[in-house]
PDB file of C-alpha atoms (C1' of nucleotides) in Angstrom:
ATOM      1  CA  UNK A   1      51.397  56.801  19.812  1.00  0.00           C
ATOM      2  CA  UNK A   2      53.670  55.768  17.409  1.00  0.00           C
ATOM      3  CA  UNK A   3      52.565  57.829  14.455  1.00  0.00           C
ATOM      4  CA  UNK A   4      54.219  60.546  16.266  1.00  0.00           C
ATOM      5  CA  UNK A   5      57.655  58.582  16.701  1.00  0.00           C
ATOM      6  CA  UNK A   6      56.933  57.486  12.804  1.00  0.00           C
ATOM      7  CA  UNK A   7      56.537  60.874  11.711  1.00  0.00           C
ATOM      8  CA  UNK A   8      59.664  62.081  13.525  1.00  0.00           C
ATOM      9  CA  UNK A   9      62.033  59.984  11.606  1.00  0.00           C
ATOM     10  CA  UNK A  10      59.847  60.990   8.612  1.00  0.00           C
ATOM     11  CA  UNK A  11      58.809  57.464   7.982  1.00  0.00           C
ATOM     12  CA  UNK A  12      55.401  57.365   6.665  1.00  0.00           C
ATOM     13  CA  UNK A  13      52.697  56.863   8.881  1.00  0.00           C
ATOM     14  CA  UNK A  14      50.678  53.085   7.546  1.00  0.00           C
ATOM     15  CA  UNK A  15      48.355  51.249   8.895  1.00  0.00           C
ATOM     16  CA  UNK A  16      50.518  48.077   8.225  1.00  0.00           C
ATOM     17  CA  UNK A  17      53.414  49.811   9.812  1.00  0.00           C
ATOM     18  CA  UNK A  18      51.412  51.187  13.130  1.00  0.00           C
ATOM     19  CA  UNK A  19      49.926  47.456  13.282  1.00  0.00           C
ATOM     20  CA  UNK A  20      53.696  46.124  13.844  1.00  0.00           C
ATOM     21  CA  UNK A  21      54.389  48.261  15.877  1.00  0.00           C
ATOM     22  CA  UNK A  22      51.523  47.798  18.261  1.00  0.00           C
ATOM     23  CA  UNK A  23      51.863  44.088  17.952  1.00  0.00           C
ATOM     24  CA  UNK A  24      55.928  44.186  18.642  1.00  0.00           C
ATOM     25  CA  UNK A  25      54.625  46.064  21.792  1.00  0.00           C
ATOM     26  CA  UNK A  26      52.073  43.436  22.912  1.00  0.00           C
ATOM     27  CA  UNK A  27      53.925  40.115  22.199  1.00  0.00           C
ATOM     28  CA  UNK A  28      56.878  42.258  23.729  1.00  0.00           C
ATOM     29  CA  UNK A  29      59.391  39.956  21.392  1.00  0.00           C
ATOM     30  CA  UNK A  30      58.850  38.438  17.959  1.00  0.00           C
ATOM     31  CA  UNK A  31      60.462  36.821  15.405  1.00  0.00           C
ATOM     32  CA  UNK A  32      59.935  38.008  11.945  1.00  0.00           C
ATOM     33  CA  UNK A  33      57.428  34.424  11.056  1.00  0.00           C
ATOM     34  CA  UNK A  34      55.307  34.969  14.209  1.00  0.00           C
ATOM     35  CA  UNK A  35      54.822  38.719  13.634  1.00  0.00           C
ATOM     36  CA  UNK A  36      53.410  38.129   9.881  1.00  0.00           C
ATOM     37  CA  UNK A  37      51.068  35.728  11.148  1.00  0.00           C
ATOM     38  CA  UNK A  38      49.444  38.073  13.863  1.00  0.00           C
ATOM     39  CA  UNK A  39      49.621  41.161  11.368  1.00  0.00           C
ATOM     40  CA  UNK A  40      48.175  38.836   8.533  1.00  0.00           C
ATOM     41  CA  UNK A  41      45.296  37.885  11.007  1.00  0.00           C
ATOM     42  CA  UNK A  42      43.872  41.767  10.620  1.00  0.00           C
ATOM     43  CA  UNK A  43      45.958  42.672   6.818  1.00  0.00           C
ATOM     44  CA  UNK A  44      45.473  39.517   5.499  1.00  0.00           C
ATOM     45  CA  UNK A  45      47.283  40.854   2.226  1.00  0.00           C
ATOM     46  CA  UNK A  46      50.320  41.725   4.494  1.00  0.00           C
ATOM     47  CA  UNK A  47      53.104  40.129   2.583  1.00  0.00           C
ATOM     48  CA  UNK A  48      56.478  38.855   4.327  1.00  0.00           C
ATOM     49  CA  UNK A  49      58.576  41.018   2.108  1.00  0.00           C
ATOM     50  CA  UNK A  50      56.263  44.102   3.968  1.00  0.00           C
ATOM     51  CA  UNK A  51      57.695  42.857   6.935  1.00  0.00           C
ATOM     52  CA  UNK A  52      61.206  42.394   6.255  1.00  0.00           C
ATOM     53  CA  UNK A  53      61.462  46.068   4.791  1.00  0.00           C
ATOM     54  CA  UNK A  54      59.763  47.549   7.813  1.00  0.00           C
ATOM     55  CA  UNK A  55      61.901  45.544   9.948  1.00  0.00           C
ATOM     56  CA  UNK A  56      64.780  46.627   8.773  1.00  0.00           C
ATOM     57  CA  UNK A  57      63.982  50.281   8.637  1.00  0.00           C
ATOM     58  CA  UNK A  58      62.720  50.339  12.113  1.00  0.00           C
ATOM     59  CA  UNK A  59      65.731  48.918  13.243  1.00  0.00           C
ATOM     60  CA  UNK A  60      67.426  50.844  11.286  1.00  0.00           C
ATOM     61  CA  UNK A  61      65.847  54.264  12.678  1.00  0.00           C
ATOM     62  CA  UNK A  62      66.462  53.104  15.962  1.00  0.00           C
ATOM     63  CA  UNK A  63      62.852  52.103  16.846  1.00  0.00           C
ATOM     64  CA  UNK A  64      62.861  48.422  17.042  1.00  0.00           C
ATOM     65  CA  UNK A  65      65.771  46.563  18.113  1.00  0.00           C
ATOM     66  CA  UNK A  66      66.942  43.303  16.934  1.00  0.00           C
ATOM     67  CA  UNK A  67      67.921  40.569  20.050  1.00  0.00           C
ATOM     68  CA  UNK A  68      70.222  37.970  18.846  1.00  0.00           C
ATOM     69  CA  UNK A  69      69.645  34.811  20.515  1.00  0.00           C
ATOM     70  CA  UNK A  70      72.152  31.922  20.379  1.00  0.00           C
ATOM     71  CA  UNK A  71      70.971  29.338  18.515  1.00  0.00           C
ATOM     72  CA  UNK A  72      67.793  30.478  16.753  1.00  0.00           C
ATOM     73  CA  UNK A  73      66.699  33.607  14.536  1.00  0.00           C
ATOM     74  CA  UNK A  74      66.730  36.819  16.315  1.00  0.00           C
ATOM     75  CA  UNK A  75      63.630  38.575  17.792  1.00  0.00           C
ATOM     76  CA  UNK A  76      62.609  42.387  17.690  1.00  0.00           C
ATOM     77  CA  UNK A  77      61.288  44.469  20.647  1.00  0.00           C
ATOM     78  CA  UNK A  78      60.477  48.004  20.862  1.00  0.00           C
ATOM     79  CA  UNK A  79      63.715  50.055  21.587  1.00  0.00           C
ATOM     80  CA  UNK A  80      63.648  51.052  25.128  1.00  0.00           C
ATOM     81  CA  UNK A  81      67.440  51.134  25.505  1.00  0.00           C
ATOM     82  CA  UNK A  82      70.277  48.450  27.056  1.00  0.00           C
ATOM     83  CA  UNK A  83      68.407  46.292  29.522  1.00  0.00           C
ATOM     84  CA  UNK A  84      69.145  42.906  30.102  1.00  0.00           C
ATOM     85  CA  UNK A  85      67.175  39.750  28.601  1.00  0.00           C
ATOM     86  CA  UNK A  86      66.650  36.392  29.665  1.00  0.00           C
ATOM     87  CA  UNK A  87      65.698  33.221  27.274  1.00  0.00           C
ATOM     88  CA  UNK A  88      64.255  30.487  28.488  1.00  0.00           C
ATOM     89  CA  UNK A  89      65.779  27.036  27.104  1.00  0.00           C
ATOM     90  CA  UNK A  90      62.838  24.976  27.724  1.00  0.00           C
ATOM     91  CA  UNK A  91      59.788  27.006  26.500  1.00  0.00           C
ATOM     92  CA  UNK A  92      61.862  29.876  24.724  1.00  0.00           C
ATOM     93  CA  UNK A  93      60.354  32.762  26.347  1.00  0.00           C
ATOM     94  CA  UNK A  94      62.464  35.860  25.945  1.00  0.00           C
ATOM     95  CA  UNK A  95      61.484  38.402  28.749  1.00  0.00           C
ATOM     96  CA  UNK A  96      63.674  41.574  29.971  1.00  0.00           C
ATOM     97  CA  UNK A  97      65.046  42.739  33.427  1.00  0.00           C
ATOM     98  CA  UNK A  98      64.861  46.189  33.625  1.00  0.00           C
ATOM     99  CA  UNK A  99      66.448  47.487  36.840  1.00  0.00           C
ATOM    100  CA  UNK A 100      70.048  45.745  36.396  1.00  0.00           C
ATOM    101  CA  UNK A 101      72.536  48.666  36.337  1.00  0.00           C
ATOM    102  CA  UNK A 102      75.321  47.048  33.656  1.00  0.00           C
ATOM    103  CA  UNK A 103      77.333  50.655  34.100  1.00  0.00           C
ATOM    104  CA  UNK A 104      80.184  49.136  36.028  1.00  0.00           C
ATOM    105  CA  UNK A 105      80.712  46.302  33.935  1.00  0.00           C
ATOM    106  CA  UNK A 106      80.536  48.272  31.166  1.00  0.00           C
ATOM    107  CA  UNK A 107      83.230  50.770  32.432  1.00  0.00           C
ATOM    108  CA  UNK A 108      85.505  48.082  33.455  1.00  0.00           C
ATOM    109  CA  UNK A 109      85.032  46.739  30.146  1.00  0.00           C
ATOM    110  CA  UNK A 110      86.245  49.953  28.477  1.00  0.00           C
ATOM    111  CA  UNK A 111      89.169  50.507  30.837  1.00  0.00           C
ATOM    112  CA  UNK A 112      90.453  47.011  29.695  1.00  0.00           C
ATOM    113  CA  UNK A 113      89.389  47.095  26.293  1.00  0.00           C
ATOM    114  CA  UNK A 114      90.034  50.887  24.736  1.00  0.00           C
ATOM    115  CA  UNK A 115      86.700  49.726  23.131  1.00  0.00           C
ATOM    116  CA  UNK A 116      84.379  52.757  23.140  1.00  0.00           C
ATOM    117  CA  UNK A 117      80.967  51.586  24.290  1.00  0.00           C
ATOM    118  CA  UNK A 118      77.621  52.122  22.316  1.00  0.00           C
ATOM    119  CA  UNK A 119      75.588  49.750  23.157  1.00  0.00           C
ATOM    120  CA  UNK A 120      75.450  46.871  25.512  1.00  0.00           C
ATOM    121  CA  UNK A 121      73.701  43.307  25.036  1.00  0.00           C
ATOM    122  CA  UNK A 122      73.361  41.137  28.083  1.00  0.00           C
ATOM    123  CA  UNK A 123      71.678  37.866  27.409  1.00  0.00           C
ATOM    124  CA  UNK A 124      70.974  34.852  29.956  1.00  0.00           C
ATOM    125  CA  UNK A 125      70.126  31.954  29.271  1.00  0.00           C
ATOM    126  CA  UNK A 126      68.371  29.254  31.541  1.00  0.00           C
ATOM    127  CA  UNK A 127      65.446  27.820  32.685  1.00  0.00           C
ATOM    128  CA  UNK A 128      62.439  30.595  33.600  1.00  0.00           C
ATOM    129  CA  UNK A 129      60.285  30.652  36.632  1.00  0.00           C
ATOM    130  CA  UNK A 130      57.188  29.294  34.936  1.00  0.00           C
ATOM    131  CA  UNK A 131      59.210  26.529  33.207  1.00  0.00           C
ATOM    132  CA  UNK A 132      61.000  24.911  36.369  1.00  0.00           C
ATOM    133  CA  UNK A 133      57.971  23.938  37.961  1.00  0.00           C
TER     134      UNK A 133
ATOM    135  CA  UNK B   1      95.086  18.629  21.336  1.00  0.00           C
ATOM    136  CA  UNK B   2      91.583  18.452  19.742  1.00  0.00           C
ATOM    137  CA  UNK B   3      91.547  14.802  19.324  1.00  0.00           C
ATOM    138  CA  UNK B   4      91.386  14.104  22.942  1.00  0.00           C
ATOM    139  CA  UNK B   5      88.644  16.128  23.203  1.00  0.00           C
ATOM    140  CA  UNK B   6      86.788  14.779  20.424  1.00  0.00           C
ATOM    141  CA  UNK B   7      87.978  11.024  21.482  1.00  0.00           C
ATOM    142  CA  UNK B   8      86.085  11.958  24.710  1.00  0.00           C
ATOM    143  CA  UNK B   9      82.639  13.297  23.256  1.00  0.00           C
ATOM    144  CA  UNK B  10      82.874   9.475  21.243  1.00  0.00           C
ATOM    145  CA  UNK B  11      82.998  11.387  17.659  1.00  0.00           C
ATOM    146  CA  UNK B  12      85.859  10.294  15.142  1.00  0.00           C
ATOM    147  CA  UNK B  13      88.913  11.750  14.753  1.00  0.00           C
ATOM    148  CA  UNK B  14      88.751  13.599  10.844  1.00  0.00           C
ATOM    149  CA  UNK B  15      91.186  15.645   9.201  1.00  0.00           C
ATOM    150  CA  UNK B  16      88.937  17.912   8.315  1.00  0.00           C
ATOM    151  CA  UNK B  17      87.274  18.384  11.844  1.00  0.00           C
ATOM    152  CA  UNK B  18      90.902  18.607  13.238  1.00  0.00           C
ATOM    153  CA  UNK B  19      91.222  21.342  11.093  1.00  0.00           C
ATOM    154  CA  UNK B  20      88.046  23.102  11.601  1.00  0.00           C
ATOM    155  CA  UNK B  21      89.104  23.500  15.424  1.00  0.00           C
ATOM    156  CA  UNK B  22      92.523  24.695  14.556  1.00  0.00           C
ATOM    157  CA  UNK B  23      91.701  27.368  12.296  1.00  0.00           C
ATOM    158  CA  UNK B  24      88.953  28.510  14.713  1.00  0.00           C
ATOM    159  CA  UNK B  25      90.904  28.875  17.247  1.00  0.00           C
ATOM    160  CA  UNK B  26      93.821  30.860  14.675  1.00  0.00           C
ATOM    161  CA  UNK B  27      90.928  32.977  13.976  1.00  0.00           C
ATOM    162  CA  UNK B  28      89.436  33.230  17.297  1.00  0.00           C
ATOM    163  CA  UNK B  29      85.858  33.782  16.213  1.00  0.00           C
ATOM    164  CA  UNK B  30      85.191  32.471  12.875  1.00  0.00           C
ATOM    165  CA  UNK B  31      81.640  33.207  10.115  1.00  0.00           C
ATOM    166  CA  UNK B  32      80.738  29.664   8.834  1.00  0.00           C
ATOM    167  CA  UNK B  33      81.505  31.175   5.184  1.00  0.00           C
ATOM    168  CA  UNK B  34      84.916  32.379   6.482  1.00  0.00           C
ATOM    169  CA  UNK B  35      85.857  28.869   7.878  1.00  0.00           C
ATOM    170  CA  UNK B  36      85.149  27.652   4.444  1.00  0.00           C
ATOM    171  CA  UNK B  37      87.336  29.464   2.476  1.00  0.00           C
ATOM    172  CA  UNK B  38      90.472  29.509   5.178  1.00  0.00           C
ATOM    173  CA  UNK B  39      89.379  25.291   5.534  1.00  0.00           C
ATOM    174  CA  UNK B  40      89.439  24.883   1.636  1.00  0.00           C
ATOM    175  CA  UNK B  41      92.979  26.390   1.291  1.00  0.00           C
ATOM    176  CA  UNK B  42      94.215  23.323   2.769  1.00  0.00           C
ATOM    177  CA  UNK B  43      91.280  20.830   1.992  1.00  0.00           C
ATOM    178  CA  UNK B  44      89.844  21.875  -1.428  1.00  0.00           C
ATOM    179  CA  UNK B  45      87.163  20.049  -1.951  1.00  0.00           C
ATOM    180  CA  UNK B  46      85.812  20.482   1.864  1.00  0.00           C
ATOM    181  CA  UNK B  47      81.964  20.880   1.255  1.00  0.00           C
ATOM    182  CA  UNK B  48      80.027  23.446   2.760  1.00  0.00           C
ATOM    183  CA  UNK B  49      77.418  20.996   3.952  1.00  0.00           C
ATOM    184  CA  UNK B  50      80.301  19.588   5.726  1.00  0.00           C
ATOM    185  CA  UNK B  51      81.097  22.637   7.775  1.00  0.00           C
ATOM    186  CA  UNK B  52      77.825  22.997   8.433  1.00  0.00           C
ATOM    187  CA  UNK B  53      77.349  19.650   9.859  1.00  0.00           C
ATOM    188  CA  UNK B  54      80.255  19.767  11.577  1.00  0.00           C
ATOM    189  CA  UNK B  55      79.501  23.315  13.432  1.00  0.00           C
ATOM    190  CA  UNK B  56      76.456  21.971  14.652  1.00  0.00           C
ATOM    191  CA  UNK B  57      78.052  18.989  16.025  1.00  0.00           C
ATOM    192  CA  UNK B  58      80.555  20.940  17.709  1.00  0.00           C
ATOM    193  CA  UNK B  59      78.424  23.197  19.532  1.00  0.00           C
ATOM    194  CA  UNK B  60      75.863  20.507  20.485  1.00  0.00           C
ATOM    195  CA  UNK B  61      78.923  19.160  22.133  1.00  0.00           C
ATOM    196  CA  UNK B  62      79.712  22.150  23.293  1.00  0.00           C
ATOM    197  CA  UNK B  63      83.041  22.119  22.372  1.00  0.00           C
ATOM    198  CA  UNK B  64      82.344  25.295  20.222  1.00  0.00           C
ATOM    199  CA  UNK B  65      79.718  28.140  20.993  1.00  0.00           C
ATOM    200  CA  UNK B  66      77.783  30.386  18.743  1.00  0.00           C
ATOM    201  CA  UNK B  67      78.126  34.285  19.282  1.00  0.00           C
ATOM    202  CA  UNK B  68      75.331  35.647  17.613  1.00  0.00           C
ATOM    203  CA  UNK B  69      75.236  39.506  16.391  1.00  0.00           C
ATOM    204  CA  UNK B  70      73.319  42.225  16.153  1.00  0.00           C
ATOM    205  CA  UNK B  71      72.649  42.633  12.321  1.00  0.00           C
ATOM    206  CA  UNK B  72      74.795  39.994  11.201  1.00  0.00           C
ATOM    207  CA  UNK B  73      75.506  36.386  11.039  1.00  0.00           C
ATOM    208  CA  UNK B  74      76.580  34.595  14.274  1.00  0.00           C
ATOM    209  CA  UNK B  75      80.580  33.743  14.271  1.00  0.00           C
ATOM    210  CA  UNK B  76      81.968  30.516  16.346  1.00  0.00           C
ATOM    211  CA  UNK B  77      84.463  30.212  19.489  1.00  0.00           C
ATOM    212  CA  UNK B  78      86.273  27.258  21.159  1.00  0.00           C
ATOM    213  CA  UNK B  79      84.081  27.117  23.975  1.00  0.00           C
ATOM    214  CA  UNK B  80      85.619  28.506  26.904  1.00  0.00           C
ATOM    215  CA  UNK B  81      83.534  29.134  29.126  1.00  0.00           C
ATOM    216  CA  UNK B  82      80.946  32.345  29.464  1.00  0.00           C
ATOM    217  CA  UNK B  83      83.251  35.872  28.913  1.00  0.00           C
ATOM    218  CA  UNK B  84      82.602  39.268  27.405  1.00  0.00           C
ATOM    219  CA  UNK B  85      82.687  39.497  23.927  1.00  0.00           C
ATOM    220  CA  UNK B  86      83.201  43.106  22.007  1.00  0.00           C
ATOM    221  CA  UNK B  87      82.575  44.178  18.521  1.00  0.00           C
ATOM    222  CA  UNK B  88      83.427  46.756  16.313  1.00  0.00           C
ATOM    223  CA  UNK B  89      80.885  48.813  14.907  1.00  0.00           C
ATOM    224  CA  UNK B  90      83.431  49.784  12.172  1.00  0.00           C
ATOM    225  CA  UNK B  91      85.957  47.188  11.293  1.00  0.00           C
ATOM    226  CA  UNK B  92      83.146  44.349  12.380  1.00  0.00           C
ATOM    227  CA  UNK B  93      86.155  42.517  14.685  1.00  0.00           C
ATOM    228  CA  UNK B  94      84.912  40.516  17.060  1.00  0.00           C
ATOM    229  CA  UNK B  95      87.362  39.881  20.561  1.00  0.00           C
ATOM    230  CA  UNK B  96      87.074  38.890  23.971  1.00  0.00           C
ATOM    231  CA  UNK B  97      87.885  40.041  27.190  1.00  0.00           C
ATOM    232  CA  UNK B  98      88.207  37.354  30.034  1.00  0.00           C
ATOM    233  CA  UNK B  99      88.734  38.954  33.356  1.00  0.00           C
ATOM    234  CA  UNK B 100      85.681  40.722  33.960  1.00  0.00           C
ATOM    235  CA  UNK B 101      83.246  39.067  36.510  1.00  0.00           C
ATOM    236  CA  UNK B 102      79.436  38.687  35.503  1.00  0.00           C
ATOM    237  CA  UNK B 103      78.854  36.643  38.488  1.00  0.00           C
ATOM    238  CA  UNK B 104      77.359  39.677  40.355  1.00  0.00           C
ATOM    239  CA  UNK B 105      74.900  40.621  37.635  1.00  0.00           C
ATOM    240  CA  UNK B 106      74.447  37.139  37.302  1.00  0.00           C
ATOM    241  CA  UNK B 107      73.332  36.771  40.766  1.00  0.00           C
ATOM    242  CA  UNK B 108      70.850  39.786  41.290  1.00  0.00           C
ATOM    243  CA  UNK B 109      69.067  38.648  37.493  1.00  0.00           C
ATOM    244  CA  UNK B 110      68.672  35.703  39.336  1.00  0.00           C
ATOM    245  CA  UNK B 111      67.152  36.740  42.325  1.00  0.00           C
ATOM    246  CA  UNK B 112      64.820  38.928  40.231  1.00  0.00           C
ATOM    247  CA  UNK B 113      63.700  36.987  37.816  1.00  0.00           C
ATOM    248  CA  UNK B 114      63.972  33.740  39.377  1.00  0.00           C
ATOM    249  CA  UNK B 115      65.352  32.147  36.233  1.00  0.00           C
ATOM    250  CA  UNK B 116      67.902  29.525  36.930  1.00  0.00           C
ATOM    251  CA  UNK B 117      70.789  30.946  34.799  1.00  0.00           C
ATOM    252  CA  UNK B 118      72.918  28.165  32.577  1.00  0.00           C
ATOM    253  CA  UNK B 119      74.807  30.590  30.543  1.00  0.00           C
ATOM    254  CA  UNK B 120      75.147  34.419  30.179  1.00  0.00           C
ATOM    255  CA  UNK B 121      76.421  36.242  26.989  1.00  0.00           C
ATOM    256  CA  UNK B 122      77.583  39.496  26.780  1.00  0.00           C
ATOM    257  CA  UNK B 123      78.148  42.184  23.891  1.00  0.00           C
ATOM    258  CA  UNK B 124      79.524  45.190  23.648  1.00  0.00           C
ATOM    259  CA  UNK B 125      79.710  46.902  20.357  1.00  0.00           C
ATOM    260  CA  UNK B 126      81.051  50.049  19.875  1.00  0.00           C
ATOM    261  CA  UNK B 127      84.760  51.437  18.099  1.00  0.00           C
ATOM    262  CA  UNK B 128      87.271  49.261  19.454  1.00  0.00           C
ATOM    263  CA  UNK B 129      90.707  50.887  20.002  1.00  0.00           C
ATOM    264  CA  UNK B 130      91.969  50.232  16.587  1.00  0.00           C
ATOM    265  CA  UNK B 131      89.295  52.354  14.692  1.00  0.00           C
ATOM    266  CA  UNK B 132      89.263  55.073  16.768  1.00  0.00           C
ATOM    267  CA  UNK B 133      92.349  56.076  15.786  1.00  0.00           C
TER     268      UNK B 133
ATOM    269  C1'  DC C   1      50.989  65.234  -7.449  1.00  0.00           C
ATOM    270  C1'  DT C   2      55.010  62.736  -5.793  1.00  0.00           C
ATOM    271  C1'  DG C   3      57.787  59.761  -3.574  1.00  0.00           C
ATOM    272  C1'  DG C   4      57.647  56.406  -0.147  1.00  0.00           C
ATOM    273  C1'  DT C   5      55.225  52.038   0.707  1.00  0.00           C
ATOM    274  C1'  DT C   6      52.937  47.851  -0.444  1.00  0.00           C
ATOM    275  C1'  DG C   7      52.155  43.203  -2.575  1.00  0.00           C
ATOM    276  C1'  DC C   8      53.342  39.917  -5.606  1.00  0.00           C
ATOM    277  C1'  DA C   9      56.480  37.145  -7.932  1.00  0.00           C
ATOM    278  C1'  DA C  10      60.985  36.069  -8.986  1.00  0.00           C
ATOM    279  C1'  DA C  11      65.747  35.898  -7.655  1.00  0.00           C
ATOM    280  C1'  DA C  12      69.374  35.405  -4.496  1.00  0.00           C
ATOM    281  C1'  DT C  13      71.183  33.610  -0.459  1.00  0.00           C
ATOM    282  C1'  DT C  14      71.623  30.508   3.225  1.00  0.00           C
ATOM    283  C1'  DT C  15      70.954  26.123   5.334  1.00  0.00           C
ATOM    284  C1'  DT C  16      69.450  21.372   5.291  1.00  0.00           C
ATOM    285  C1'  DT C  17      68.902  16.853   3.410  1.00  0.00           C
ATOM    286  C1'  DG C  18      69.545  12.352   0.793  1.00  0.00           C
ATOM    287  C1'  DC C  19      72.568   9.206  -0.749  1.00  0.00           C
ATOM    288  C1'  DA C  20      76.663   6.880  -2.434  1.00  0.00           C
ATOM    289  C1'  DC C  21      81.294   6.603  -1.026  1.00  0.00           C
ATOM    290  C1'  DT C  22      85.162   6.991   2.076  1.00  0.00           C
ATOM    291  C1'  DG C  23      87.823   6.428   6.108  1.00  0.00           C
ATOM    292  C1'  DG C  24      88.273   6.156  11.291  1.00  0.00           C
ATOM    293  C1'  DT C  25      88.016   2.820  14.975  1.00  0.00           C
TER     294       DT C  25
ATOM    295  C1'  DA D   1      83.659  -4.715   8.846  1.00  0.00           C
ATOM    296  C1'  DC D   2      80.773  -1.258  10.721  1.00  0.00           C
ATOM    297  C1'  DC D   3      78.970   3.014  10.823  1.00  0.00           C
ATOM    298  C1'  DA D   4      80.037   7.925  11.447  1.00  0.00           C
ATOM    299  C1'  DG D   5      81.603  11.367   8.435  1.00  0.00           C
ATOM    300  C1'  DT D   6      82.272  13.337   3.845  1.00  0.00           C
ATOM    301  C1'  DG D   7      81.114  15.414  -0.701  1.00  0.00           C
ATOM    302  C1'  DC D   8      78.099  16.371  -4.068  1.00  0.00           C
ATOM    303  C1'  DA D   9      73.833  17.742  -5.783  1.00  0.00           C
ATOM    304  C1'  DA D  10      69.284  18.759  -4.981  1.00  0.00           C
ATOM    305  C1'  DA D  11      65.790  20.580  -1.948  1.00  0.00           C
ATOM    306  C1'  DA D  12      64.130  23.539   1.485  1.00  0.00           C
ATOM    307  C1'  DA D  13      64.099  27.619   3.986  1.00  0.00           C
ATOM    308  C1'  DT D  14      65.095  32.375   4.454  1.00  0.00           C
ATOM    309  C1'  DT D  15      65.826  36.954   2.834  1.00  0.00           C
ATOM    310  C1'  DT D  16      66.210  40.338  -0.843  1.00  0.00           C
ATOM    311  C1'  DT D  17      64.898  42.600  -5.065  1.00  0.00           C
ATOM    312  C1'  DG D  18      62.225  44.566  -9.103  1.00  0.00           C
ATOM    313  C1'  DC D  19      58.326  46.571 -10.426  1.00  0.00           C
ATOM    314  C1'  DA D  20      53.476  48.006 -10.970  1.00  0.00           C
ATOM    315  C1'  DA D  21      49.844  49.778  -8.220  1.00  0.00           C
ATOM    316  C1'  DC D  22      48.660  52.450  -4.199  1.00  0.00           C
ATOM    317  C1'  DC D  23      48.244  55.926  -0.797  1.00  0.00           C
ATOM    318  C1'  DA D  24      50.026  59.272   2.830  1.00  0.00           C
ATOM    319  C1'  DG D  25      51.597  63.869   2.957  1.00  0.00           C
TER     320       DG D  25
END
DNA sequence: CTGGTTGCAAAATTTTTGCACTGGT
DNA sequence: ACCAGTGCAAAAATTTTGCAACCAG
């Protein structure tokens, strides 16, 4: 799975590098501390500074993307385009909304601004389902 | 102007915290580092630490608000209120644009998710009008 | 083989903390 | 006069870097 999308961007293909990958997948979000302790669970020898260069490459290869979260470090999900994200402020959850269509807001937003769009971040913040029972 | 509204969240009325809010407001979206310098000009031996302090103070209170960005370090408002925020991918400006209304999206992330929203940010980045000339 | 990748340690950067002193109320 | 706020220095936390060893292509 993503050997291929490693391979493509001619990153080499690791078994460090697929494990991040996978494991950004599962936990859907995670901060750079939490990810080193899952990968270090199976590469025990996985160092932080392993992580932080990956990171950044992936990001910067457009295969991870950072979310920015007020008031804490950012997270990292798989790239799967603009969709929005919620946070939870009680349990700190970070989930995603797929099916919001931010295309008019986004057009308005160039009409007024000249700005030309390339990518969109919509964040909420609140209390989640789970957390306000 | 600011030391009403400092008077009224019961902290004390400094120089240095006067002039914190000024500037930020001059600047309209201020990098803690940033702050320093511009603050030092007038109050040289301003600490970091205090700036620091102060920021967090000042957002707990919500009188300021953190916009946090992709790939860099967050930057500081006067808080007014949820808007759209834009940055340029180039020149790294960051500006606002009030009039557009999230309430919609707002309302159907809502109804999806069932998270009780508290406060939604926005980003765009892309080449604001500026750059692309 | 060869160059990208890893792991370790050290360095650099960023943020927080402790404490004496100052200044706002 | 009291106690929050400040400034300084030191500590802690976070991120980056250099380099030798390693391994995927």
């Amino acid at each position: 799975m993503y050997d291929r999308i490693l391979r493509d961007k001619e990153l080499k293909v690791t078994p460090q590098r697929i494990f991040i990958l996978e494991e950004i997948r599962k936990m859907g979000h995670a901060g750079i501390e939490d990810l080193h302790e899952r990968v270090k669970e199976v590469y025990s020898s996985v160092s932080l500074a392993t992580i932080y260069k990956n990171i950044h490459i992936l990001v910067e290869e457009n295969i991870l993307r950072e979310v920015p979260i007020h008031g804490r470090k950012p997270v990292y999900e798989i790239n799967i385009g603009d969709h929005v994200h919620l946070c939870c402020t009680k349990c700190g959850e970070v989930s995603d909304i797929m099916d919001i269509d931010t295309a008019p807001m986004l057009k308005e937003a160039e009409r007024q601004s000249g700005h030309k769009y390339e990518r969109i971040a919509v964040m909420l913040q609140g209390v989640c389902k789970n957390c306000s029972n």
